């Protein structure tokens, strides 16, 4: 039963919308001069990525992307920016050194992009593994996190530990003894 | 219902929009009537019988006002913020089971979905406050982040505790587990978690704080911050923030109904599920209004201390207790 007009184009349209969101967000994030707007671009980009995950049939990953990157990381960045300086100073003229660095970064990222594209398009990839965590139910996720992906899971906790230690090291000198 | 899937989703989309709008309009009426009763006044009486047409008059008034864009604001973000507040709130309704068959999209990670879209609204209010370029609005925006970050933690801890008891994140299945009489509701499942009522109270307090309702309405503290993050908004821009606030209250109360009070399960086995769901939902919403007009606004430090010094240790303790109980028995 397929009565909806144009139903066969849905997947393509959704893919284009999602990709446009991600790319547009990324462009806003790097091209605007106001730092809050670039955080908004980052949030938009993350929403696009989340849409892409959902499109690829992993809703759990999509929702985690929103919960962590939009709901936590972006909010923290905006908060830090607001505490630091609500009114940003006007951007001065760019020096030649900055332009040179920009050109170098552009070249490097173009090289990486070309290499990744070539890798993705030309490599004979093995077909996707049969067993995937797609339904997102709690038992499947728990088993996957604590068996197949346990190394990655532990590494993430290590990264978080280092981040907390770093925050303590930075924040400690600011505290005077009573 | 045998509509094809896209039509079904379209119907649910329109239904959700209507539900959010009607709720916002008439919860304002309930709130004003309730406030009147709690303060020995009568509330709105003039427009229609018992003031029942007052929300419609208010809506016409709000919509006929000019949308002022004050000089110096960040125009794009200023206009975008009300939309960003309301849209995620509507997304949250997509997975809430109103009755056994009335659920827009029954996905396995429904609980995570509500929380992930619920987390966007902090960012939206903050952007609105920042884009206003008003010092009251910026103070309010800074407050709302620290408040929401502080209360997100005990809320998620409590929900994890509940997840360990239910073993699923699918809201439909969580309701189905609570079938057959009110003693099967999660609220009374003391065998798995002896402190279940305390868990619910923590959830309720965090819900009040997350939706910025009094006594935690730091975002819009009229007596100290004019109208907080919404100071510069005029007309319907302001109205949309209010619609979003009531939508969030309804979502929080639906989630409490689903998680603790058996969703659409009937306590005594009569009447259809939708009736019971709405009854439980609106009783909780009424309690939220009751709390607002009974307790004075807390001080900001009191608010943060309550979360970091009482609620988070308590919810961690409940988490440990539940895991111990479930492992031992």
Short mmCIF file of C-alpha atoms in Angstrom, two decimals:
data_model
loop_
_atom_site.label_atom_id
_atom_site.label_comp_id
_atom_site.label_asym_id
_atom_site.label_seq_id
_atom_site.Cartn_x
_atom_site.Cartn_y
_atom_site.Cartn_z
CA UNK A 1 0.00 0.00 0.00
CA UNK A 2 1.86 3.01 -1.25
CA UNK A 3 -0.61 5.82 -1.69
CA UNK A 4 1.52 8.78 -0.75
CA UNK A 5 2.56 10.88 -3.75
CA UNK A 6 6.26 10.78 -4.49
CA UNK A 7 7.00 8.21 -1.81
CA UNK A 8 9.87 6.73 -3.79
CA UNK A 9 11.85 9.98 -3.54
CA UNK A 10 11.52 10.28 0.24
CA UNK A 11 14.85 8.68 1.06
CA UNK A 12 16.72 10.87 -1.43
CA UNK A 13 15.03 14.06 -0.22
CA UNK A 14 15.71 13.26 3.42
CA UNK A 15 19.35 12.47 2.62
CA UNK A 16 19.78 15.78 0.79
CA UNK A 17 18.13 17.74 3.62
CA UNK A 18 20.28 16.06 6.25
CA UNK A 19 23.49 16.57 4.29
CA UNK A 20 22.59 20.21 3.62
CA UNK A 21 22.01 20.74 7.34
CA UNK A 22 25.34 19.21 8.26
CA UNK A 23 27.30 21.05 5.58
CA UNK A 24 25.51 24.36 6.13
CA UNK A 25 26.09 24.13 9.88
CA UNK A 26 29.76 23.39 9.32
CA UNK A 27 30.10 26.35 6.94
CA UNK A 28 28.38 28.68 9.43
CA UNK A 29 30.64 27.38 12.19
CA UNK A 30 33.85 28.25 10.35
CA UNK A 31 32.84 31.36 8.42
CA UNK A 32 31.08 33.62 10.92
CA UNK A 33 32.98 36.09 13.07
CA UNK A 34 30.66 35.99 16.07
CA UNK A 35 31.65 33.11 18.28
CA UNK A 36 28.10 32.35 19.50
CA UNK A 37 26.93 32.00 15.94
CA UNK A 38 29.71 29.56 15.20
CA UNK A 39 28.58 27.47 18.18
CA UNK A 40 25.08 27.54 16.71
CA UNK A 41 26.58 26.34 13.42
CA UNK A 42 28.27 23.53 15.32
CA UNK A 43 24.96 22.56 16.91
CA UNK A 44 23.27 22.60 13.50
CA UNK A 45 26.06 20.46 12.07
CA UNK A 46 25.62 17.96 14.90
CA UNK A 47 21.88 17.85 14.24
CA UNK A 48 22.65 17.06 10.61
CA UNK A 49 25.03 14.30 11.66
CA UNK A 50 22.38 12.93 13.98
CA UNK A 51 19.95 12.91 11.08
CA UNK A 52 22.53 11.01 9.04
CA UNK A 53 22.87 8.39 11.77
CA UNK A 54 19.10 8.05 11.90
CA UNK A 55 19.05 7.76 8.12
CA UNK A 56 21.59 4.94 8.43
CA UNK A 57 19.25 3.12 10.80
CA UNK A 58 20.98 3.66 14.13
CA UNK A 59 18.58 5.80 16.18
CA UNK A 60 20.47 5.29 19.43
CA UNK A 61 23.63 6.84 18.03
CA UNK A 62 21.60 9.70 16.53
CA UNK A 63 19.95 10.52 19.84
CA UNK A 64 23.24 10.27 21.70
CA UNK A 65 24.76 12.70 19.22
CA UNK A 66 22.00 15.20 20.03
CA UNK A 67 22.07 14.56 23.78
CA UNK A 68 25.83 14.85 24.12
CA UNK A 69 26.95 17.24 21.40
CA UNK A 70 24.01 19.63 21.20
CA UNK A 71 22.65 19.28 24.72
CA UNK A 72 25.92 19.18 26.60
CA UNK A 73 28.97 20.24 24.58
CA UNK A 74 27.44 23.19 22.74
CA UNK A 75 25.68 24.43 25.88
CA UNK A 76 28.96 24.28 27.79
CA UNK A 77 30.80 26.16 25.05
CA UNK A 78 28.14 28.90 24.92
CA UNK A 79 28.21 29.15 28.69
CA UNK A 80 31.99 29.53 28.74
CA UNK A 81 31.83 32.16 26.01
CA UNK A 82 29.14 34.12 27.83
CA UNK A 83 31.10 34.08 31.07
CA UNK A 84 34.22 35.23 29.29
CA UNK A 85 32.97 38.09 27.15
CA UNK A 86 29.38 38.75 26.15
CA UNK A 87 30.33 41.59 23.82
CA UNK A 88 33.13 40.55 21.56
CA UNK A 89 35.70 43.08 20.39
CA UNK A 90 35.55 43.95 16.68
CA UNK A 91 37.75 41.80 14.54
CA UNK A 92 40.88 43.61 13.40
CA UNK A 93 42.54 43.36 10.01
CA UNK A 94 44.06 40.00 9.33
CA UNK A 95 47.83 39.92 9.14
CA UNK A 96 49.78 38.19 6.38
CA UNK A 97 50.89 35.49 8.82
CA UNK A 98 47.28 34.61 9.59
CA UNK A 99 46.45 34.39 5.89
CA UNK A 100 49.43 32.13 5.32
CA UNK A 101 48.31 29.84 8.13
CA UNK A 102 44.80 29.81 6.69
CA UNK A 103 46.09 28.86 3.25
CA UNK A 104 48.22 26.10 4.76
CA UNK A 105 45.27 24.73 6.73
CA UNK A 106 43.08 24.82 3.61
CA UNK A 107 45.72 22.91 1.62
CA UNK A 108 46.15 20.30 4.35
CA UNK A 109 42.41 19.76 4.74
CA UNK A 110 41.97 19.50 0.97
CA UNK A 111 44.66 16.81 0.87
CA UNK A 112 43.00 14.89 3.70
CA UNK A 113 39.61 15.23 1.98
CA UNK A 114 40.97 13.99 -1.33
CA UNK A 115 42.71 11.05 0.34
CA UNK A 116 39.59 10.07 2.28
CA UNK A 117 37.39 10.37 -0.79
CA UNK A 118 39.76 8.19 -2.79
CA UNK A 119 39.88 5.70 0.05
CA UNK A 120 36.11 5.60 0.34
CA UNK A 121 35.39 5.38 -3.38
CA UNK A 122 38.13 3.09 -4.69
CA UNK A 123 38.77 0.62 -1.91
CA UNK A 124 37.05 -2.75 -2.20
CA UNK A 125 35.27 -2.55 1.16
CA UNK A 126 34.14 -5.73 2.84
CA UNK A 127 30.37 -5.81 3.24
CA UNK A 128 29.02 -4.52 6.53
CA UNK A 129 29.16 -6.95 9.45
CA UNK A 130 26.04 -9.02 9.81
CA UNK A 131 25.53 -8.31 13.50
CA UNK A 132 24.87 -4.65 14.19
CA UNK A 133 23.44 -2.78 17.15
CA UNK A 134 20.50 -1.28 15.36
CA UNK A 135 17.46 -1.82 17.53
CA UNK A 136 19.00 0.08 20.44
CA UNK A 137 17.40 -2.04 23.12
CA UNK A 138 19.16 -2.01 26.48
CA UNK A 139 20.41 -5.65 26.63
CA UNK A 140 21.94 -5.53 23.15
CA UNK A 141 23.65 -2.21 23.87
CA UNK A 142 24.98 -3.37 27.22
CA UNK A 143 26.41 -6.58 25.80
CA UNK A 144 27.99 -4.72 22.88
CA UNK A 145 29.54 -2.03 25.07
CA UNK A 146 30.97 -4.46 27.58
CA UNK A 147 32.19 -7.17 25.19
CA UNK A 148 32.82 -6.18 21.56
CA UNK A 149 33.59 -2.53 22.18
CA UNK A 150 34.95 -2.78 25.72
CA UNK A 151 38.37 -1.40 24.74
CA UNK A 152 36.85 1.72 23.20
CA UNK A 153 34.57 2.06 26.22
CA UNK A 154 37.50 1.95 28.62
CA UNK A 155 39.53 4.35 26.49
CA UNK A 156 36.68 6.88 26.63
CA UNK A 157 36.65 6.71 30.40
CA UNK A 158 40.42 7.28 30.37
CA UNK A 159 39.95 10.38 28.20
CA UNK A 160 37.34 11.69 30.60
CA UNK A 161 39.64 11.08 33.56
CA UNK A 162 42.43 13.02 31.86
CA UNK A 163 39.99 15.85 31.11
CA UNK A 164 38.88 16.03 34.75
CA UNK A 165 42.50 16.04 35.94
CA UNK A 166 43.31 18.79 33.44
CA UNK A 167 40.39 20.87 34.69
CA UNK A 168 41.60 20.44 38.26
CA UNK A 169 45.15 21.44 37.33
CA UNK A 170 43.89 24.57 35.59
CA UNK A 171 41.39 25.53 38.27
CA UNK A 172 43.52 24.80 41.33
CA UNK A 173 45.80 27.90 41.37
CA UNK A 174 42.77 30.18 41.27
CA UNK A 175 41.75 29.04 44.72
CA UNK A 176 43.35 30.80 47.65
CA UNK A 177 43.68 29.18 51.05
CA UNK A 178 41.24 30.58 53.59
CA UNK B 1 -6.49 2.93 11.91
CA UNK B 2 -5.27 1.71 8.55
CA UNK B 3 -3.88 4.90 7.08
CA UNK B 4 -0.65 4.55 5.12
CA UNK B 5 2.38 5.43 7.21
CA UNK B 6 3.18 8.93 5.84
CA UNK B 7 -0.46 10.02 6.23
CA UNK B 8 -0.54 8.60 9.75
CA UNK B 9 2.56 10.61 10.67
CA UNK B 10 1.07 13.73 9.11
CA UNK B 11 -2.11 13.29 11.15
CA UNK B 12 -0.04 12.83 14.29
CA UNK B 13 2.02 15.91 13.47
CA UNK B 14 -1.10 18.05 13.13
CA UNK B 15 -2.57 16.44 16.24
CA UNK B 16 0.56 17.19 18.26
CA UNK B 17 0.53 20.82 17.14
CA UNK B 18 -3.12 21.17 18.07
CA UNK B 19 -2.54 19.43 21.39
CA UNK B 20 0.38 21.73 22.26
CA UNK B 21 -1.57 24.82 21.29
CA UNK B 22 -4.73 23.84 23.15
CA UNK B 23 -2.71 22.86 26.20
CA UNK B 24 -0.83 26.14 26.25
CA UNK B 25 -4.04 28.14 25.92
CA UNK B 26 -6.08 26.33 28.51
CA UNK B 27 -3.29 25.61 30.98
CA UNK B 28 -2.82 29.38 31.18
CA UNK B 29 -6.51 29.58 32.08
CA UNK B 30 -6.15 26.80 34.66
CA UNK B 31 -3.07 28.50 36.03
CA UNK B 32 -4.81 31.84 36.40
CA UNK B 33 -7.91 30.28 37.92
CA UNK B 34 -5.75 28.19 40.25
CA UNK B 35 -3.63 31.16 41.24
CA UNK B 36 -6.80 33.07 41.97
CA UNK B 37 -8.17 30.31 44.19
CA UNK B 38 -4.90 29.86 46.06
CA UNK B 39 -4.77 33.58 46.75
CA UNK B 40 -8.48 33.96 47.62
CA UNK B 41 -9.34 35.74 44.38
CA UNK B 42 -11.58 34.56 41.56
CA UNK B 43 -9.25 34.72 38.55
CA UNK B 44 -10.59 35.61 35.09
CA UNK B 45 -14.39 35.82 35.03
CA UNK B 46 -15.36 38.35 32.38
CA UNK B 47 -14.76 36.77 28.97
CA UNK B 48 -17.16 33.88 28.48
CA UNK B 49 -18.54 31.60 31.21
CA UNK B 50 -16.02 31.55 34.11
CA UNK B 51 -13.52 33.27 31.84
CA UNK B 52 -13.34 30.27 29.51
CA UNK B 53 -12.83 32.44 26.43
CA UNK B 54 -10.02 34.39 28.06
CA UNK B 55 -7.20 32.34 26.38
CA UNK B 56 -8.68 33.09 22.95
CA UNK B 57 -8.85 36.80 23.74
CA UNK B 58 -5.25 36.62 24.98
CA UNK B 59 -4.13 34.88 21.80
CA UNK B 60 -5.77 37.52 19.62
CA UNK B 61 -4.14 40.24 21.69
CA UNK B 62 -0.70 38.64 21.43
CA UNK B 63 -0.99 38.03 17.72
CA UNK B 64 -2.12 41.56 16.94
CA UNK B 65 0.89 43.09 18.66
CA UNK B 66 3.89 44.33 16.75
CA UNK B 67 6.99 42.13 16.78
CA UNK B 68 9.59 44.64 17.90
CA UNK B 69 13.22 44.05 17.03
CA UNK B 70 15.15 46.20 19.48
CA UNK B 71 18.27 47.92 18.14
CA UNK B 72 21.49 46.10 18.92
CA UNK B 73 20.09 42.59 19.07
CA UNK B 74 21.47 39.70 17.08
CA UNK B 75 18.54 39.63 14.67
CA UNK B 76 18.85 36.09 13.29
CA UNK B 77 19.27 34.40 16.64
CA UNK B 78 16.67 36.65 18.25
CA UNK B 79 14.05 35.54 15.73
CA UNK B 80 15.18 31.93 15.76
CA UNK B 81 15.15 31.39 19.52
CA UNK B 82 11.35 31.02 20.01
CA UNK B 83 11.24 28.45 17.21
CA UNK B 84 14.16 26.56 18.69
CA UNK B 85 12.36 26.43 22.02
CA UNK B 86 9.10 25.11 20.64
CA UNK B 87 10.22 22.66 17.93
CA UNK B 88 12.17 20.22 20.16
CA UNK B 89 9.32 20.24 22.67
CA UNK B 90 7.02 19.05 19.89
CA UNK B 91 9.52 16.39 18.84
CA UNK B 92 9.34 14.91 22.33
CA UNK B 93 5.65 14.13 21.83
CA UNK B 94 6.55 11.83 18.93
CA UNK B 95 7.20 8.84 21.15
CA UNK B 96 4.91 9.35 24.14
CA UNK B 97 2.27 6.60 24.28
CA UNK B 98 -1.08 8.25 24.96
CA UNK B 99 -2.93 4.96 24.89
CA UNK B 100 -2.35 1.40 23.76
CA UNK B 101 -2.74 2.32 20.09
CA UNK B 102 -2.31 6.08 20.12
CA UNK B 103 1.45 6.48 19.81
CA UNK B 104 2.99 8.39 16.90
CA UNK B 105 6.24 6.44 16.71
CA UNK B 106 7.04 3.57 18.99
CA UNK B 107 10.84 3.42 18.98
CA UNK B 108 13.08 1.34 21.20
CA UNK B 109 15.04 4.29 22.51
CA UNK B 110 12.00 6.45 23.30
CA UNK B 111 13.24 7.51 26.70
CA UNK B 112 16.57 8.72 25.31
CA UNK B 113 14.68 10.55 22.59
CA UNK B 114 12.65 12.58 25.07
CA UNK B 115 15.77 13.51 26.99
CA UNK B 116 17.89 14.36 23.98
CA UNK B 117 15.31 16.68 22.47
CA UNK B 118 14.53 18.02 25.92
CA UNK B 119 18.15 19.07 26.28
CA UNK B 120 17.97 21.41 23.29
CA UNK B 121 15.57 23.82 24.93
CA UNK B 122 18.23 25.05 27.38
CA UNK B 123 20.38 26.10 24.48
CA UNK B 124 17.44 27.83 22.80
CA UNK B 125 16.45 29.89 25.85
CA UNK B 126 20.09 30.75 26.36
CA UNK B 127 20.43 31.93 22.77
CA UNK B 128 17.30 34.03 23.16
CA UNK B 129 18.75 35.63 26.28
CA UNK B 130 22.11 36.23 24.68
CA UNK B 131 20.74 37.57 21.41
CA UNK B 132 18.64 40.15 23.30
CA UNK B 133 21.84 41.96 24.35
CA UNK B 134 20.17 42.96 27.58
CA UNK B 135 21.96 42.52 30.87
CA UNK B 136 18.96 41.02 32.64
CA UNK B 137 18.53 38.57 29.80
CA UNK B 138 22.21 37.59 29.89
CA UNK B 139 22.13 37.06 33.66
CA UNK B 140 19.06 34.92 33.19
CA UNK B 141 20.74 32.94 30.42
CA UNK B 142 23.76 32.27 32.63
CA UNK B 143 21.49 31.15 35.45
CA UNK B 144 19.45 28.83 33.32
CA UNK B 145 22.50 26.91 32.15
CA UNK B 146 23.87 26.31 35.63
CA UNK B 147 20.41 25.33 36.82
CA UNK B 148 19.73 22.92 33.99
CA UNK B 149 23.18 21.36 34.10
CA UNK B 150 22.80 20.87 37.84
CA UNK B 151 19.38 19.21 37.60
CA UNK B 152 20.08 17.15 34.49
CA UNK B 153 22.42 14.93 36.52
CA UNK B 154 20.03 13.74 39.27
CA UNK B 155 17.27 13.42 36.67
CA UNK B 156 19.35 11.10 34.50
CA UNK B 157 20.56 9.15 37.55
CA UNK B 158 16.98 8.59 38.65
CA UNK B 159 15.99 7.52 35.16
CA UNK B 160 18.93 5.09 35.03
CA UNK B 161 17.71 3.61 38.31
CA UNK B 162 14.31 3.15 36.78
CA UNK B 163 15.83 1.67 33.63
CA UNK B 164 17.56 -0.99 35.70
CA UNK B 165 14.17 -1.96 37.10
CA UNK B 166 12.33 -1.98 33.77
CA UNK B 167 15.17 -3.20 31.54
CA UNK B 168 13.90 -1.35 28.47
CA UNK B 169 13.91 2.19 27.10
CA UNK B 170 10.79 1.64 25.04
CA UNK B 171 8.05 3.70 26.68
CA UNK B 172 5.34 1.40 25.33
CA UNK B 173 6.95 -1.65 26.94
CA UNK B 174 7.51 0.22 30.19
CA UNK B 175 3.77 0.86 30.36
CA UNK B 176 2.93 -2.72 29.44
CA UNK B 177 5.04 -4.01 32.32
CA UNK B 178 2.82 -2.10 34.73
CA UNK B 179 -0.41 -3.81 33.68
CA UNK B 180 -3.03 -5.06 36.09
CA UNK B 181 -3.95 -2.91 39.07
CA UNK B 182 -2.21 0.04 40.63
CA UNK B 183 0.01 -2.11 42.85
CA UNK B 184 1.96 -3.03 39.71
CA UNK B 185 2.86 0.56 38.93
CA UNK B 186 6.54 1.38 39.12
CA UNK B 187 5.75 3.79 41.91
CA UNK B 188 4.84 0.83 44.12
CA UNK B 189 7.50 -1.61 42.94
CA UNK B 190 9.26 -1.59 46.27
CA UNK B 191 10.67 -5.08 45.80
CA UNK B 192 13.13 -3.81 43.20
CA UNK B 193 13.79 -0.43 44.74
CA UNK B 194 12.62 0.17 48.33
CA UNK B 195 12.97 3.92 47.84
CA UNK B 196 10.75 4.18 44.77
CA UNK B 197 8.57 7.04 46.12
CA UNK B 198 11.74 9.00 46.92
CA UNK B 199 12.89 8.34 43.38
CA UNK B 200 9.66 9.81 42.10
CA UNK B 201 10.02 12.90 44.29
CA UNK B 202 13.55 13.48 42.98
CA UNK B 203 12.23 13.08 39.44
CA UNK B 204 9.43 15.53 40.15
CA UNK B 205 11.74 18.17 41.65
CA UNK B 206 14.15 17.84 38.73
CA UNK B 207 11.25 18.12 36.30
CA UNK B 208 10.15 21.38 37.94
CA UNK B 209 13.70 22.69 37.68
CA UNK B 210 14.21 21.55 34.09
CA UNK B 211 11.01 23.18 32.92
CA UNK B 212 11.85 26.39 34.83
CA UNK B 213 8.70 26.34 36.89
CA UNK B 214 8.42 28.06 40.24
CA UNK B 215 9.91 27.62 42.83
CA UNK B 216 12.81 27.23 40.39
CA UNK B 217 11.89 29.85 37.79
CA UNK B 218 15.29 31.45 37.72
CA UNK B 219 15.03 32.10 34.00
CA UNK B 220 12.08 34.40 34.41
CA UNK B 221 12.40 35.85 37.89
CA UNK B 222 9.99 38.77 37.49
CA UNK B 223 10.84 40.48 40.74
CA UNK B 224 14.57 40.67 40.07
CA UNK B 225 15.17 40.24 36.33
CA UNK B 226 12.12 41.95 34.74
CA UNK B 227 11.22 38.90 32.63
CA UNK B 228 14.63 37.24 32.41
CA UNK B 229 15.56 35.83 29.05
CA UNK B 230 12.25 36.96 27.53
CA UNK B 231 12.57 40.64 28.49
CA UNK B 232 13.01 41.95 24.96
CA UNK B 233 10.39 39.75 23.31
CA UNK B 234 7.10 41.30 22.32
CA UNK B 235 3.79 39.86 21.20
CA UNK B 236 3.79 36.31 19.92
CA UNK B 237 7.56 35.89 20.39
CA UNK B 238 6.86 35.99 24.09
CA UNK B 239 3.76 33.84 23.62
CA UNK B 240 5.77 31.10 21.92
CA UNK B 241 8.12 30.90 24.89
CA UNK B 242 5.08 30.39 27.07
CA UNK B 243 3.66 27.72 24.79
CA UNK B 244 7.00 25.93 24.99
CA UNK B 245 7.00 26.15 28.76
CA UNK B 246 3.59 24.52 29.01
CA UNK B 247 4.54 21.95 26.36
CA UNK B 248 7.56 21.04 28.47
CA UNK B 249 5.44 20.77 31.60
CA UNK B 250 3.06 18.44 29.77
CA UNK B 251 5.97 16.33 28.50
CA UNK B 252 7.51 16.11 31.95
CA UNK B 253 4.20 15.07 33.48
CA UNK B 254 3.52 12.53 30.70
CA UNK B 255 6.95 11.05 31.30
CA UNK B 256 6.24 10.84 35.03
CA UNK B 257 2.90 9.18 34.25
CA UNK B 258 4.53 6.67 31.93
CA UNK B 259 7.51 5.91 34.15
CA UNK B 260 5.87 5.84 37.57
CA UNK B 261 2.08 5.71 37.32
CA UNK B 262 1.42 3.08 34.70
CA UNK B 263 0.71 5.32 31.69
CA UNK B 264 -2.57 4.25 30.11
CA UNK B 265 -3.06 1.30 32.46
CA UNK B 266 -6.28 1.54 34.39
CA UNK B 267 -5.92 1.12 38.17
CA UNK B 268 -9.23 -0.71 38.56
CA UNK B 269 -9.85 -2.11 35.09
CA UNK B 270 -12.62 0.13 33.75
CA UNK B 271 -12.73 2.89 31.12
CA UNK B 272 -10.36 3.18 28.11
CA UNK B 273 -6.64 3.83 28.44
CA UNK B 274 -6.60 7.32 26.98
CA UNK B 275 -8.94 8.53 29.71
CA UNK B 276 -6.67 7.26 32.47
CA UNK B 277 -3.56 8.63 30.81
CA UNK B 278 -5.06 12.10 30.51
CA UNK B 279 -6.46 11.95 34.04
CA UNK B 280 -3.07 11.09 35.55
CA UNK B 281 -1.35 13.61 33.29
CA UNK B 282 -3.59 16.50 34.26
CA UNK B 283 -3.54 15.63 37.95
CA UNK B 284 0.26 15.93 37.80
CA UNK B 285 0.02 19.17 35.80
CA UNK B 286 -2.35 20.52 38.41
CA UNK B 287 0.12 19.61 41.14
CA UNK B 288 2.80 21.55 39.25
CA UNK B 289 0.54 24.61 39.21
CA UNK B 290 -0.28 24.06 42.87
CA UNK B 291 3.43 24.01 43.77
CA UNK B 292 4.02 27.19 41.81
CA UNK B 293 1.46 29.21 43.72
CA UNK B 294 2.28 27.70 47.11
CA UNK B 295 6.05 27.94 47.41
CA UNK B 296 8.05 31.16 47.11
CA UNK B 297 10.93 31.30 44.65
CA UNK B 298 14.12 29.83 46.10
CA UNK B 299 17.37 31.67 46.23
CA UNK B 300 19.79 30.75 43.49
CA UNK B 301 22.40 29.34 45.85
CA UNK B 302 19.73 27.32 47.61
CA UNK B 303 18.72 25.90 44.27
CA UNK B 304 22.24 24.81 43.35
CA UNK B 305 22.95 23.48 46.84
CA UNK B 306 19.77 21.42 46.75
CA UNK B 307 20.92 19.72 43.58
CA UNK B 308 24.64 19.22 44.23
CA UNK B 309 24.51 18.53 47.96
CA UNK B 310 21.23 16.64 48.41
CA UNK B 311 19.69 15.35 45.19
CA UNK B 312 22.82 14.04 43.46
CA UNK B 313 24.18 12.11 46.49
CA UNK B 314 20.70 10.80 47.21
CA UNK B 315 20.11 9.64 43.67
CA UNK B 316 23.56 8.01 43.55
CA UNK B 317 22.70 6.20 46.77
CA UNK B 318 19.39 5.02 45.29
CA UNK B 319 21.26 3.82 42.21
CA UNK B 320 23.64 1.76 44.35
CA UNK B 321 20.82 0.46 46.53
CA UNK B 322 18.76 -0.62 43.53
CA UNK B 323 21.65 -2.41 41.90
CA UNK B 324 22.47 -4.16 45.19
CA UNK B 325 18.85 -5.20 45.72
CA UNK B 326 18.50 -6.44 42.16
CA UNK B 327 21.75 -8.39 42.35
CA UNK B 328 21.06 -9.97 45.75
CA UNK B 329 17.38 -10.90 45.47
#
